PDB file of C-alpha atoms in Angstrom:
ATOM      1  CA  MET A   1      23.691 150.017  94.649  1.00 42.00           C
ATOM      2  CA  GLN A   2      24.363 150.010  98.315  1.00 50.00           C
ATOM      3  CA  ASN A   3      28.362 151.391  98.133  1.00 52.00           C
ATOM      4  CA  ARG A   4      26.975 154.474  95.889  1.00 56.00           C
ATOM      5  CA  LEU A   5      26.960 157.728  97.778  1.00 53.00           C
ATOM      6  CA  ASN A   6      22.749 159.648  97.789  1.00 57.00           C
ATOM      7  CA  GLN A   7      21.968 162.822  98.636  1.00 53.00           C
ATOM      8  CA  ASN A   8      20.642 161.918 101.746  1.00 55.00           C
ATOM      9  CA  ASP A   9      23.740 160.336 103.219  1.00 55.00           C
ATOM     10  CA  VAL A  10      25.081 163.863 103.579  1.00 51.00           C
ATOM     11  CA  THR A  11      21.543 165.843 103.558  1.00 51.00           C
ATOM     12  CA  ASN A  12      20.737 164.108 106.819  1.00 55.00           C
ATOM     13  CA  LYS A  13      23.999 164.596 108.568  1.00 57.00           C
ATOM     14  CA  VAL A  14      24.609 167.874 108.143  1.00 56.00           C
ATOM     15  CA  ASN A  15      23.071 171.455 107.809  1.00 58.00           C
ATOM     16  CA  VAL A  16      22.224 172.022 103.785  1.00 63.00           C
ATOM     17  CA  GLU A  17      22.027 175.970 104.599  1.00 71.00           C
ATOM     18  CA  ASP A  18      26.092 175.619 104.747  1.00 73.00           C
ATOM     19  CA  PRO A  19      27.694 174.614 101.235  1.00 74.00           C
ATOM     20  CA  ALA A  20      30.814 174.031 103.299  1.00 75.00           C
ATOM     21  CA  ARG A  21      29.575 171.561 105.751  1.00 74.00           C
ATOM     22  CA  VAL A  22      27.655 169.804 103.255  1.00 72.00           C
ATOM     23  CA  ARG A  23      31.185 169.597 101.233  1.00 71.00           C
ATOM     24  CA  ASP A  24      33.121 168.344 104.360  1.00 74.00           C
ATOM     25  CA  ALA A  25      30.373 165.691 105.122  1.00 74.00           C
ATOM     26  CA  PHE A  26      30.562 164.575 101.827  1.00 71.00           C
ATOM     27  CA  MET A  27      34.054 163.878 101.576  1.00 68.00           C
ATOM     28  CA  ALA A  28      33.885 162.653 104.884  1.00 72.00           C
ATOM     29  CA  LEU A  29      31.620 160.040 103.667  1.00 73.00           C
ATOM     30  CA  TYR A  30      33.658 159.461 100.781  1.00 66.00           C
ATOM     31  CA  ALA A  31      36.752 158.859 102.456  1.00 65.00           C
ATOM     32  CA  ALA A  32      34.832 156.020 104.712  1.00 68.00           C
ATOM     33  CA  ARG A  33      33.255 154.329 101.944  1.00 67.00           C
ATOM     34  CA  TYR A  34      36.211 154.076  99.013  1.00 63.00           C
ATOM     35  CA  PRO A  35      39.361 154.270 101.471  1.00 63.00           C
ATOM     36  CA  GLY A  36      43.076 154.633  99.587  1.00 60.00           C
ATOM     37  CA  ILE A  37      41.636 157.689  97.814  1.00 64.00           C
ATOM     38  CA  ASP A  38      45.154 159.690  98.210  1.00 80.00           C
ATOM     39  CA  LEU A  39      48.208 159.022  96.792  1.00 83.00           C
ATOM     40  CA  ALA A  40      51.258 157.970  97.958  1.00 84.00           C
ATOM     41  CA  PRO A  41      53.755 161.020  98.143  1.00 86.00           C
ATOM     42  CA  ILE A  42      56.200 158.479  95.606  1.00 88.00           C
ATOM     43  CA  GLU A  43      52.993 158.263  93.224  1.00 89.00           C
ATOM     44  CA  ARG A  44      52.435 162.100  93.603  1.00 91.00           C
ATOM     45  CA  ALA A  45      56.401 162.898  92.436  1.00 92.00           C
ATOM     46  CA  SER A  46      56.599 160.078  90.077  1.00 92.00           C
ATOM     47  CA  PHE A  47      53.666 161.916  88.384  1.00 95.00           C
ATOM     48  CA  GLU A  48      54.887 165.383  88.393  1.00 95.00           C
ATOM     49  CA  ARG A  49      57.794 164.553  87.307  1.00 95.00           C
ATOM     50  CA  GLU A  50      56.124 162.156  84.478  1.00 95.00           C
ATOM     51  CA  ALA A  51      53.544 165.423  83.551  1.00 95.00           C
ATOM     52  CA  LYS A  52      56.322 168.037  83.374  1.00 95.00           C
ATOM     53  CA  ARG A  53      58.361 166.166  81.019  1.00 94.00           C
ATOM     54  CA  PHE A  54      54.968 165.428  79.209  1.00 94.00           C
ATOM     55  CA  ALA A  55      54.294 169.284  78.847  1.00 93.00           C
ATOM     56  CA  ASP A  56      57.375 170.314  77.734  1.00 93.00           C
ATOM     57  CA  ALA A  57      57.904 167.934  75.118  1.00 91.00           C
ATOM     58  CA  GLN A  58      54.132 169.241  74.421  1.00 90.00           C
ATOM     59  CA  GLY A  59      54.850 172.745  74.387  1.00 91.00           C
ATOM     60  CA  TYR A  60      52.419 173.144  77.130  1.00 91.00           C
ATOM     61  CA  ALA A  61      52.566 176.257  79.113  1.00 92.00           C
ATOM     62  CA  VAL A  62      51.810 175.330  83.130  1.00 92.00           C
ATOM     63  CA  ASP A  63      51.889 176.879  86.239  1.00 94.00           C
ATOM     64  CA  TRP A  64      53.148 174.423  88.043  1.00 93.00           C
ATOM     65  CA  ASP A  65      52.944 176.529  91.259  1.00 94.00           C
ATOM     66  CA  GLN A  66      49.265 176.183  91.428  1.00 93.00           C
ATOM     67  CA  VAL A  67      49.322 172.468  90.144  1.00 92.00           C
ATOM     68  CA  GLY A  68      51.122 171.548  93.449  1.00 91.00           C
ATOM     69  CA  ARG A  69      48.307 173.282  95.460  1.00 93.00           C
ATOM     70  CA  LEU A  70      45.560 170.831  93.931  1.00 92.00           C
ATOM     71  CA  ASP A  71      44.376 167.411  95.742  1.00 90.00           C
ATOM     72  CA  ASP A  72      45.532 164.557  94.532  1.00 92.00           C
ATOM     73  CA  MET A  73      42.241 163.869  93.413  1.00 90.00           C
ATOM     74  CA  ALA A  74      41.770 167.029  91.690  1.00 92.00           C
ATOM     75  CA  LEU A  75      44.911 166.856  89.929  1.00 94.00           C
ATOM     76  CA  ILE A  76      44.573 163.231  88.332  1.00 94.00           C
ATOM     77  CA  ASN A  77      41.260 163.509  87.788  1.00 93.00           C
ATOM     78  CA  GLY A  78      41.819 166.778  85.601  1.00 93.00           C
ATOM     79  CA  VAL A  79      44.668 165.939  83.791  1.00 94.00           C
ATOM     80  CA  SER A  80      42.776 162.259  83.020  1.00 94.00           C
ATOM     81  CA  GLN A  81      39.748 164.735  81.579  1.00 93.00           C
ATOM     82  CA  ILE A  82      42.302 167.325  79.599  1.00 91.00           C
ATOM     83  CA  ALA A  83      45.202 165.171  78.132  1.00 91.00           C
ATOM     84  CA  PRO A  84      45.114 164.860  74.446  1.00 91.00           C
ATOM     85  CA  PHE A  85      44.710 160.997  74.669  1.00 93.00           C
ATOM     86  CA  ASP A  86      42.732 158.595  72.018  1.00 92.00           C
ATOM     87  CA  ALA A  87      39.611 157.363  72.883  1.00 93.00           C
ATOM     88  CA  ALA A  88      40.869 153.950  73.880  1.00 94.00           C
ATOM     89  CA  ALA A  89      42.955 155.941  76.454  1.00 94.00           C
ATOM     90  CA  LYS A  90      40.087 157.521  77.933  1.00 93.00           C
ATOM     91  CA  GLN A  91      38.175 154.951  78.403  1.00 94.00           C
ATOM     92  CA  ALA A  92      40.611 152.839  80.313  1.00 94.00           C
ATOM     93  CA  LEU A  93      41.291 155.908  82.517  1.00 94.00           C
ATOM     94  CA  LEU A  94      37.647 155.956  83.063  1.00 91.00           C
ATOM     95  CA  GLU A  95      37.907 152.465  83.935  1.00 91.00           C
ATOM     96  CA  ALA A  96      40.741 152.441  86.760  1.00 90.00           C
ATOM     97  CA  GLU A  97      39.047 150.903  89.969  1.00 86.00           C
ATOM     98  CA  SER A  98      41.118 153.311  92.118  1.00 85.00           C
ATOM     99  CA  LEU A  99      42.792 156.642  92.018  1.00 88.00           C
ATOM    100  CA  PRO A 100      46.245 155.322  92.702  1.00 89.00           C
ATOM    101  CA  ALA A 101      45.793 153.213  89.725  1.00 90.00           C
ATOM    102  CA  ARG A 102      44.576 155.504  87.196  1.00 93.00           C
ATOM    103  CA  CYS A 103      47.551 157.746  88.277  1.00 94.00           C
ATOM    104  CA  GLU A 104      50.019 154.925  87.275  1.00 94.00           C
ATOM    105  CA  LEU A 105      47.798 154.396  83.992  1.00 95.00           C
ATOM    106  CA  LEU A 106      48.283 158.258  83.377  1.00 96.00           C
ATOM    107  CA  VAL A 107      52.654 158.197  84.135  1.00 95.00           C
ATOM    108  CA  GLN A 108      52.520 155.190  81.657  1.00 94.00           C
ATOM    109  CA  LEU A 109      50.337 156.944  78.834  1.00 95.00           C
ATOM    110  CA  MET A 110      52.398 160.295  79.169  1.00 94.00           C
ATOM    111  CA  GLN A 111      55.056 158.221  78.270  1.00 93.00           C
ATOM    112  CA  PHE A 112      53.682 156.405  75.773  1.00 91.00           C
ATOM    113  CA  PHE A 113      51.911 159.393  74.219  1.00 88.00           C
ATOM    114  CA  GLY A 114      55.016 161.613  74.747  1.00 82.00           C
ATOM    115  CA  ARG A 115      57.363 158.929  72.856  1.00 75.00           C
ATOM    116  CA  HIS A 116      55.827 159.645  69.295  1.00 63.00           C
ATOM    117  CA  SER A 117      57.900 162.319  67.040  1.00 45.00           C
ATOM    118  CA  ASP A 118      56.325 165.310  65.344  1.00 52.00           C
ATOM    119  CA  ASP A 119      56.955 163.896  61.804  1.00 49.00           C
ATOM    120  CA  ASP A 120      54.149 161.099  62.385  1.00 51.00           C
ATOM    121  CA  ASP A 121      51.169 162.667  60.989  1.00 50.00           C
ATOM    122  CA  ASP A 122      49.082 159.940  62.107  1.00 54.00           C
ATOM    123  CA  GLY A 123      50.177 159.998  65.269  1.00 52.00           C
ATOM    124  CA  VAL A 124      50.425 157.296  68.021  1.00 49.00           C
ATOM    125  CA  THR A 125      47.691 155.393  69.074  1.00 50.00           C
ATOM    126  CA  LEU A 126      47.049 152.440  71.567  1.00 48.00           C
ATOM    127  CA  GLN A 127      45.135 150.355  68.709  1.00 48.00           C
TER     128      GLN A 127
END
């Protein structure tokens, strides 16, 4: 339990009346305790390329300029939440050990789920 961040870690270090300072302090503590939270540029590019393919295949309208402005964590965690995957895939995303691992799994899932035909009534599942 010592590795978990708590409110006291942040509030003891900054003036809690300034939300921007609280956010910055929280992010600094998080980065110090959980290194490797950023994606390598090649990982980000690979993810965005596969996400574009997947979105086009699914018929989704996406503002890619806005997507490009998201930080790595917001992008990967956001897609993990909204992606149309089955429960087993969602559980696997929850259990990913790091952001790069979750990103790689998302790429694999988009490739897997993006390969089904529209004629298939049951869809594709991991089970």
